[in-house]
Amino acid sequence: MNRSVIALLYGPDQPGLVAKVAGWIHERGGNVLHADQHLDRQENVFFQRVEWAPASNQTPQTESDLFQAMASDELGMSVRMALSDDRPKVAIMVSTADHCFHDLVLRVRAGEWDAEFAGVLSNHDSLRDLSDSYGLPFRSYCVTKEAKTEAEVAQLEWLREEKVELLILARYMQVLSKEFLEQVGCPVINIHHSFLPSFAGAKPYHQAYTRGVKLIGATAHYVTEDLDEGPIIGQDVARVSHRNGPKDLIEKGRDLEKMVLSAAVRRHLQNRVLVYQNKTVVFD
Amino acid sequence: MNRSVIALLYGPDQPGLVAKVAGWIHERGGNVLHADQHLDRQENVFFQRVEWAPASNQTPQTESDLFQAMASDELGMSVRMALSDDRPKVAIMVSTADHCFHDLVLRVRAGEWDAEFAGVLSNHDSLRDLSDSYGLPFRSYCVTKEAKTEAEVAQLEWLREEKVELLILARYMQVLSKEFLEQVGCPVINIHHSFLPSFAGAKPYHQAYTRGVKLIGATAHYVTEDLDEGPIIGQDVARVSHRNGPKDLIEKGRDLEKMVLSAAVRRHLQNRVLVYQNKTVVFD
Amino acid sequence: MNRSVIALLYGPDQPGLVAKVAGWIHERGGNVLHADQHLDRQENVFFQRVEWAPASNQTPQTESDLFQAMASDELGMSVRMALSDDRPKVAIMVSTADHCFHDLVLRVRAGEWDAEFAGVLSNHDSLRDLSDSYGLPFRSYCVTKEAKTEAEVAQLEWLREEKVELLILARYMQVLSKEFLEQVGCPVINIHHSFLPSFAGAKPYHQAYTRGVKLIGATAHYVTEDLDEGPIIGQDVARVSHRNGPKDLIEKGRDLEKMVLSAAVRRHLQNRVLVYQNKTVVFD
Amino acid sequence: MNRSVIALLYGPDQPGLVAKVAGWIHERGGNVLHADQHLDRQENVFFQRVEWAPASNQTPQTESDLFQAMASDELGMSVRMALSDDRPKVAIMVSTADHCFHDLVLRVRAGEWDAEFAGVLSNHDSLRDLSDSYGLPFRSYCVTKEAKTEAEVAQLEWLREEKVELLILARYMQVLSKEFLEQVGCPVINIHHSFLPSFAGAKPYHQAYTRGVKLIGATAHYVTEDLDEGPIIGQDVARVSHRNGPKDLIEKGRDLEKMVLSAAVRRHLQNRVLVYQNKTVVFD
């Protein structure tokens, strides 16, 4: 298939937006392959994902640049552009748990996603050998209270050098500082065990067991300053019973975390997620 | 909210379709509220659902008629139009089971759907009193082998007189003839118990029990000549175990049938379903 | 099928409990139809549901009384007994929403449960006509701040007179007082909209919409003094997207509430639920 | 925790079975940790899983042998025994697809299951390097029409030498002969893509796409002579839409196959599955 251009836009609704976008593409000889709109009628905000094949005499990159300028300047939209053959560089942060780590790496290897792994950052050395066995660069940082700021500076430097475009927290058990998040310059996706009702604090699966819940859940979200309160990309649950002890809940939780995190990363890499007012619009 | 116009179209893809549709609406002063496209790249067929508010000096009905003519004549599309405040007349066919019957009637009563019940057709008298208690016209027909053709003629006549726009088979245990389906002139939605693996023939829940399945399913579909093979609108499953005897499977199946049928009817009444090549495109 | 006896017991684990229970039944000529045990190894508490057919020369009621005495006195267990053909009297409390009300009444009518409806209590008159149409006694009470205590006294009196054995809060929008719960003398089941993350306070579906959740949930639980914190019987979720406004969430929530509440009531009426330390053991 | 003994038994129901089993254990000083019974009332067959800690002066193996003799000789039951610290040897058969292979190996590595991998058998060389990287013995066999019998003989020899106790077909794309199955001497678990409606023959995901299903499914089952018709251990489904092309269905199917196969293997390794009349009783 030829390269196509993908635009994700949102902004104040106004008459004729769909016509203007489609008209611009058509007049330049492009052909729309997929377009999906959403109008938040409460906030009067327009959202669109549009993907098109430019005319054969246009380079996709130029088409993308020109569209971005038009949508931003003439339509007043916030715009994010991508090309269908982009292979963004992805980094993952881990601590000691390896289930999400394996799952993500194997999906990239299986060719499920158009992405390249830049490497693995950790506050532990436990996953170094596994990273080596996958041929992935691995860097560990001491993040004691005193060393945390320094570690984050080094992490940010590495992320910038490697031109990382997506950072995935795959059960990374440290809180990223406000400063880190301001400077990271790319989206950060986290996986959070969340329950019905939700349990904050330590040992959430033990809390869930004590409360006697019949469902456990997981939530994938973009990371913002408010810990675990960022825009939700996806959620799922698994059924548990009185027969399941804390160990079973942890095992079921692991499967859930893998599936929910990878589903969220897939949608992000397919440029299907728009963030607005701490919520997401996910064009499936 | 003011009345809006909804168009469902499909046909051979061609450059500029999205632009032409959006441009036509915009030039006449309309504002697109919702638009969703799908391109079947294997068959090169374009599908669209578009909903818009016409300019205040246009009547929705005229806008709808003009759009239909344009989309059909100029774009070569198959088109179905609706107005946001349409309240199509719906009839249901039942035999003796009443679970889907209650569910459908109560949803209409609760105002979940924009629809009006024309009445109930049956090959039994069992649900007459219930229909009466809901204030719904009820007609029963003898459909023995000999009387079936005559009964179908009478049923068709009633459906035409009542101007029924959607016929729902709510556990109607008779096969509609090819002739009936050719003449009925409105979509017919059926609910079918289907399993993994699927069981044809009598007493499907007993067969499922004998086979030891761990899931039972239900499928809502448009009715075509090929029994139970029409375009699928929605499907769902419920978990069962060795502890569930045939009676439990039947009870769980009833809940499943209610939920799947009503979800399919809802989507149809919201004008979200397009049929093409024995499949559906459901714009959620 | 002949009448069988059902015992639900729990207490401190001790060697030979299963043997003693089974031995007692066997020696008296009974035959075990179903038995399920659970051992909470953290708390060392034993739970059992056992159902058996007494010998033909025993009356089930006597067998039940004798077993209860033995299990309580000799085994030190907390015991609840039931006979397979018990038809407990059930009352429901409602406010204005009718979806759970219809669902419960129709299931009793369809013969899904072995139970009889004693009647409907409400703090509104809205559902009086519906109750009448189902032939159910309906009583409404003014529960303004001043009148609440008096209303609860009257409600308790009615529940006692009618010998109600299960009280179902089917979207009853009032908090029952500590005194009411102490005196009600039968289990009370409530249905609660709970989310990921959960939302307390008014208009939970609007809060869920604002938060941008991708799942909504519902929890059925026994009512205790701690509002919405009683032992959980069952939970389920439904998928939502950015396209679903508050109205859609409310509609999906209604279906969820119906299914989760009726599943919990079914399990309770089948004597499958044991409560211990604010958790439930549900023998499926 | 000390070693416990697990018995899975089934056979014609008779009065006092539960009492006899529990009595035998209790008299020898054992303590029941978990017991679950099921009575198929249609066939009058009794099923039980019972797990107990023998008295401290008994070796678990002797206790197990004695119980087996008693249950078989005195109760007329079919019996399968296991010790809680058994670590059965498991082999997997693969072709070229590696998703189930990775999933199974990583779970054993993560310590989720009490099992040891004996090695990998294949009709291809594609997964040899991966097996090597996991340190697993890998053997490939030519299974052309002419060589198949010879290959199966060699496979059987290897399985016997390695004392394999469970054989998992992890997307193995060859049919095992009747002779192989008769001689293999251990259970064989397969994962099958099954759909609503189910699709036999080649390219099932393409068939599912063409049919326009809204759910795809997977079934894990014991292998019997009737291909894909053996006793079902577990099933699950995933939701698909018109937007999902055959490639998406294959990807979703992969995740489904992994989850359903590993859940079935877990239950088997926990000695929770009893087979009877081409069905399973799964004690959860």
Tab-separated table of N, CA and C in Angstrom, chain B residues 115-197:
chain	number	residue	atom	x	y	z
B	115	ALA	N	-39.762	5.263	18.688
B	115	ALA	CA	-40.532	4.321	17.878
B	115	ALA	C	-41.922	4.188	18.460
B	116	GLU	N	-42.849	3.738	17.625
B	116	GLU	CA	-44.205	3.476	18.094
B	116	GLU	C	-44.574	2.047	17.781
B	117	PHE	N	-45.217	1.397	18.718
B	117	PHE	CA	-45.632	0.022	18.495
B	117	PHE	C	-46.963	-0.013	17.754
B	118	ALA	N	-46.956	-0.669	16.597
B	118	ALA	CA	-48.209	-0.839	15.855
B	118	ALA	C	-49.004	-1.993	16.443
B	119	GLY	N	-48.310	-3.022	16.898
B	119	GLY	CA	-49.028	-4.150	17.464
B	119	GLY	C	-48.237	-5.436	17.412
B	120	VAL	N	-48.922	-6.500	17.780
B	120	VAL	CA	-48.284	-7.795	17.969
B	120	VAL	C	-48.976	-8.840	17.089
B	121	LEU	N	-48.179	-9.605	16.340
B	121	LEU	CA	-48.708	-10.707	15.544
B	121	LEU	C	-48.213	-12.009	16.154
B	122	SER	N	-49.083	-13.034	16.136
B	122	SER	CA	-48.652	-14.284	16.742
B	122	SER	C	-49.292	-15.479	16.042
B	123	ASN	N	-48.686	-16.618	16.231
B	123	ASN	CA	-49.310	-17.871	15.791
B	123	ASN	C	-49.942	-18.597	16.991
B	124	HIS	N	-50.058	-17.885	18.105
B	124	HIS	CA	-50.661	-18.439	19.319
B	124	HIS	C	-51.512	-17.362	19.977
B	125	ASP	N	-52.316	-17.797	20.924
B	125	ASP	CA	-53.100	-16.800	21.663
B	125	ASP	C	-52.499	-16.477	23.024
B	126	SER	N	-51.419	-17.155	23.363
B	126	SER	CA	-50.906	-17.077	24.746
B	126	SER	C	-50.576	-15.656	25.206
B	127	LEU	N	-50.074	-14.828	24.325
B	127	LEU	CA	-49.654	-13.496	24.791
B	127	LEU	C	-50.729	-12.425	24.578
B	128	ARG	N	-51.942	-12.851	24.257
B	128	ARG	CA	-52.999	-11.866	24.003
B	128	ARG	C	-53.287	-11.018	25.238
B	129	ASP	N	-53.437	-11.652	26.398
B	129	ASP	CA	-53.790	-10.891	27.599
B	129	ASP	C	-52.702	-9.895	27.977
B	130	LEU	N	-51.452	-10.349	27.851
B	130	LEU	CA	-50.355	-9.429	28.146
B	130	LEU	C	-50.371	-8.240	27.192
B	131	SER	N	-50.573	-8.504	25.919
B	131	SER	CA	-50.645	-7.418	24.938
B	131	SER	C	-51.761	-6.455	25.311
B	132	ASP	N	-52.900	-7.020	25.680
B	132	ASP	CA	-54.022	-6.176	26.098
B	132	ASP	C	-53.615	-5.300	27.283
B	133	SER	N	-52.911	-5.904	28.259
B	133	SER	CA	-52.558	-5.144	29.458
B	133	SER	C	-51.605	-3.993	29.111
B	134	TYR	N	-50.857	-4.153	28.030
B	134	TYR	CA	-50.010	-3.044	27.576
B	134	TYR	C	-50.744	-2.118	26.610
B	135	GLY	N	-52.015	-2.461	26.325
B	135	GLY	CA	-52.767	-1.633	25.388
B	135	GLY	C	-52.310	-1.777	23.948
B	136	LEU	N	-51.759	-2.941	23.597
B	136	LEU	CA	-51.257	-3.162	22.243
B	136	LEU	C	-52.211	-4.051	21.447
B	137	PRO	N	-52.530	-3.656	20.214
B	137	PRO	CA	-53.329	-4.534	19.347
B	137	PRO	C	-52.635	-5.885	19.182
B	138	PHE	N	-53.413	-6.946	19.227
B	138	PHE	CA	-52.846	-8.294	19.140
B	138	PHE	C	-53.633	-9.089	18.107
B	139	ARG	N	-52.932	-9.756	17.204
B	139	ARG	CA	-53.624	-10.559	16.196
B	139	ARG	C	-52.966	-11.926	16.123
B	140	SER	N	-53.778	-12.972	16.223
B	140	SER	CA	-53.200	-14.308	16.096
B	140	SER	C	-53.704	-14.963	14.824
B	141	TYR	N	-52.871	-15.799	14.247
B	141	TYR	CA	-53.168	-16.441	12.977
B	141	TYR	C	-52.877	-17.922	13.104
B	142	CYS	N	-53.712	-18.719	12.553
B	142	CYS	CA	-53.442	-20.154	12.488
B	142	CYS	C	-52.405	-20.382	11.387
B	143	VAL	N	-51.280	-20.995	11.742
B	143	VAL	CA	-50.264	-21.207	10.701
B	143	VAL	C	-49.931	-22.694	10.525
B	144	THR	N	-50.966	-23.499	10.572
B	144	THR	CA	-50.751	-24.896	10.182
B	144	THR	C	-50.261	-24.888	8.744
B	145	LYS	N	-49.736	-26.014	8.324
B	145	LYS	CA	-49.175	-26.139	6.981
B	145	LYS	C	-50.142	-25.600	5.918
B	146	GLU	N	-51.406	-25.982	6.071
B	146	GLU	CA	-52.395	-25.613	5.055
B	146	GLU	C	-52.712	-24.116	5.118
B	147	ALA	N	-52.736	-23.589	6.350
B	147	ALA	CA	-53.228	-22.222	6.533
B	147	ALA	C	-52.117	-21.191	6.440
B	148	LYS	N	-50.861	-21.622	6.331
B	148	LYS	CA	-49.737	-20.698	6.438
B	148	LYS	C	-49.761	-19.614	5.358
B	149	THR	N	-49.995	-20.021	4.101
B	149	THR	CA	-49.984	-19.034	3.014
B	149	THR	C	-51.045	-17.977	3.262
B	150	GLU	N	-52.220	-18.441	3.608
B	150	GLU	CA	-53.318	-17.514	3.882
B	150	GLU	C	-52.974	-16.574	5.044
B	151	ALA	N	-52.386	-17.164	6.089
B	151	ALA	CA	-52.015	-16.363	7.257
B	151	ALA	C	-51.004	-15.287	6.852
B	152	GLU	N	-50.032	-15.669	6.054
B	152	GLU	CA	-49.015	-14.688	5.657
B	152	GLU	C	-49.611	-13.565	4.826
B	153	VAL	N	-50.579	-13.904	3.983
B	153	VAL	CA	-51.247	-12.868	3.192
B	153	VAL	C	-51.939	-11.876	4.132
B	154	ALA	N	-52.599	-12.397	5.135
B	154	ALA	CA	-53.295	-11.530	6.092
B	154	ALA	C	-52.306	-10.706	6.906
B	155	GLN	N	-51.214	-11.332	7.280
B	155	GLN	CA	-50.199	-10.609	8.051
B	155	GLN	C	-49.606	-9.463	7.225
B	156	LEU	N	-49.298	-9.766	5.967
B	156	LEU	CA	-48.739	-8.736	5.079
B	156	LEU	C	-49.718	-7.584	4.913
B	157	GLU	N	-50.968	-7.911	4.776
B	157	GLU	CA	-51.991	-6.880	4.596
B	157	GLU	C	-52.020	-5.965	5.823
B	158	TRP	N	-52.012	-6.590	6.993
B	158	TRP	CA	-52.036	-5.798	8.231
B	158	TRP	C	-50.783	-4.910	8.342
B	159	LEU	N	-49.633	-5.499	8.026
B	159	LEU	CA	-48.372	-4.729	8.102
B	159	LEU	C	-48.421	-3.524	7.156
B	160	ARG	N	-49.004	-3.728	5.987
B	160	ARG	CA	-49.090	-2.629	5.020
B	160	ARG	C	-50.070	-1.564	5.491
B	161	GLU	N	-51.224	-2.027	5.957
B	161	GLU	CA	-52.227	-1.077	6.459
B	161	GLU	C	-51.662	-0.218	7.581
B	162	GLU	N	-50.937	-0.866	8.461
B	162	GLU	CA	-50.396	-0.164	9.622
B	162	GLU	C	-49.136	0.613	9.281
B	163	LYS	N	-48.676	0.478	8.058
B	163	LYS	CA	-47.448	1.159	7.606
B	163	LYS	C	-46.263	0.836	8.532
B	164	VAL	N	-46.127	-0.436	8.826
B	164	VAL	CA	-45.046	-0.876	9.712
B	164	VAL	C	-43.698	-0.724	9.009
B	165	GLU	N	-42.729	-0.150	9.707
B	165	GLU	CA	-41.413	0.121	9.111
B	165	GLU	C	-40.315	-0.795	9.651
B	166	LEU	N	-40.634	-1.542	10.693
B	166	LEU	CA	-39.666	-2.521	11.207
B	166	LEU	C	-40.447	-3.667	11.838
B	167	LEU	N	-40.085	-4.874	11.436
B	167	LEU	CA	-40.746	-6.061	11.992
B	167	LEU	C	-39.711	-6.828	12.824
B	168	ILE	N	-40.055	-7.075	14.087
B	168	ILE	CA	-39.130	-7.756	14.991
B	168	ILE	C	-39.658	-9.144	15.329
B	169	LEU	N	-38.858	-10.154	15.073
B	169	LEU	CA	-39.242	-11.513	15.456
B	169	LEU	C	-38.701	-11.774	16.856
B	170	ALA	N	-39.615	-11.680	17.832
B	170	ALA	CA	-39.211	-11.803	19.233
B	170	ALA	C	-39.480	-13.222	19.705
B	171	ARG	N	-38.616	-14.152	19.275
B	171	ARG	CA	-38.801	-15.588	19.519
B	171	ARG	C	-40.055	-16.103	18.819
B	172	TYR	N	-40.198	-15.688	17.539
B	172	TYR	CA	-41.294	-16.204	16.716
B	172	TYR	C	-40.816	-17.519	16.128
B	173	MET	N	-41.538	-18.597	16.415
B	173	MET	CA	-41.010	-19.924	16.119
B	173	MET	C	-41.475	-20.488	14.777
B	174	GLN	N	-41.789	-19.591	13.852
B	174	GLN	CA	-42.176	-20.030	12.515
B	174	GLN	C	-41.187	-19.489	11.494
B	175	VAL	N	-40.975	-20.234	10.433
B	175	VAL	CA	-40.141	-19.746	9.336
B	175	VAL	C	-41.009	-18.917	8.397
B	176	LEU	N	-40.539	-17.706	8.102
B	176	LEU	CA	-41.266	-16.868	7.153
B	176	LEU	C	-40.921	-17.322	5.732
B	177	SER	N	-41.930	-17.372	4.887
B	177	SER	CA	-41.690	-17.871	3.529
B	177	SER	C	-40.912	-16.848	2.708
B	178	LYS	N	-40.302	-17.369	1.651
B	178	LYS	CA	-39.600	-16.516	0.685
B	178	LYS	C	-40.534	-15.410	0.195
B	179	GLU	N	-41.785	-15.784	-0.101
B	179	GLU	CA	-42.751	-14.815	-0.643
B	179	GLU	C	-43.033	-13.714	0.385
B	180	PHE	N	-43.217	-14.100	1.623
B	180	PHE	CA	-43.463	-13.109	2.676
B	180	PHE	C	-42.316	-12.105	2.722
B	181	LEU	N	-41.089	-12.624	2.729
B	181	LEU	CA	-39.925	-11.744	2.851
B	181	LEU	C	-39.777	-10.825	1.640
B	182	GLU	N	-40.163	-11.319	0.474
B	182	GLU	CA	-40.076	-10.476	-0.721
B	182	GLU	C	-41.080	-9.330	-0.660
B	183	GLN	N	-42.210	-9.599	-0.007
B	183	GLN	CA	-43.282	-8.597	-0.066
B	183	GLN	C	-43.382	-7.729	1.182
B	184	VAL	N	-42.653	-8.063	2.233
B	184	VAL	CA	-42.900	-7.401	3.508
B	184	VAL	C	-42.526	-5.910	3.455
B	185	GLY	N	-41.559	-5.561	2.637
B	185	GLY	CA	-41.301	-4.146	2.383
B	185	GLY	C	-40.685	-3.383	3.536
B	186	CYS	N	-40.214	-4.076	4.564
B	186	CYS	CA	-39.497	-3.404	5.652
B	186	CYS	C	-38.477	-4.395	6.202
B	187	PRO	N	-37.464	-3.894	6.900
B	187	PRO	CA	-36.476	-4.824	7.465
B	187	PRO	C	-37.126	-5.712	8.529
B	188	VAL	N	-36.609	-6.936	8.639
B	188	VAL	CA	-37.076	-7.891	9.641
B	188	VAL	C	-35.859	-8.313	10.467
B	189	ILE	N	-35.944	-8.125	11.774
B	189	ILE	CA	-34.831	-8.493	12.664
B	189	ILE	C	-35.229	-9.711	13.479
B	190	ASN	N	-34.329	-10.671	13.561
B	190	ASN	CA	-34.573	-11.902	14.308
B	190	ASN	C	-33.502	-12.082	15.385
B	191	ILE	N	-33.852	-12.830	16.431
B	191	ILE	CA	-32.865	-13.197	17.447
B	191	ILE	C	-32.686	-14.711	17.391
B	192	HIS	N	-31.449	-15.114	17.349
B	192	HIS	CA	-31.127	-16.535	17.171
B	192	HIS	C	-30.173	-16.971	18.270
B	193	HIS	N	-30.473	-18.099	18.915
B	193	HIS	CA	-29.524	-18.661	19.864
B	193	HIS	C	-28.454	-19.335	19.050
B	194	SER	N	-27.248	-18.856	19.167
B	194	SER	CA	-26.174	-19.521	18.440
B	194	SER	C	-25.047	-19.771	19.408
B	195	PHE	N	-24.359	-20.837	19.195
B	195	PHE	CA	-23.405	-21.317	20.173
B	195	PHE	C	-22.040	-21.535	19.573
B	196	LEU	N	-21.121	-21.851	20.452
B	196	LEU	CA	-19.766	-22.237	20.089
B	196	LEU	C	-19.560	-23.697	20.478
B	197	PRO	N	-19.550	-24.677	19.676
B	197	PRO	CA	-19.961	-24.650	18.272
B	197	PRO	C	-21.466	-24.498	18.162
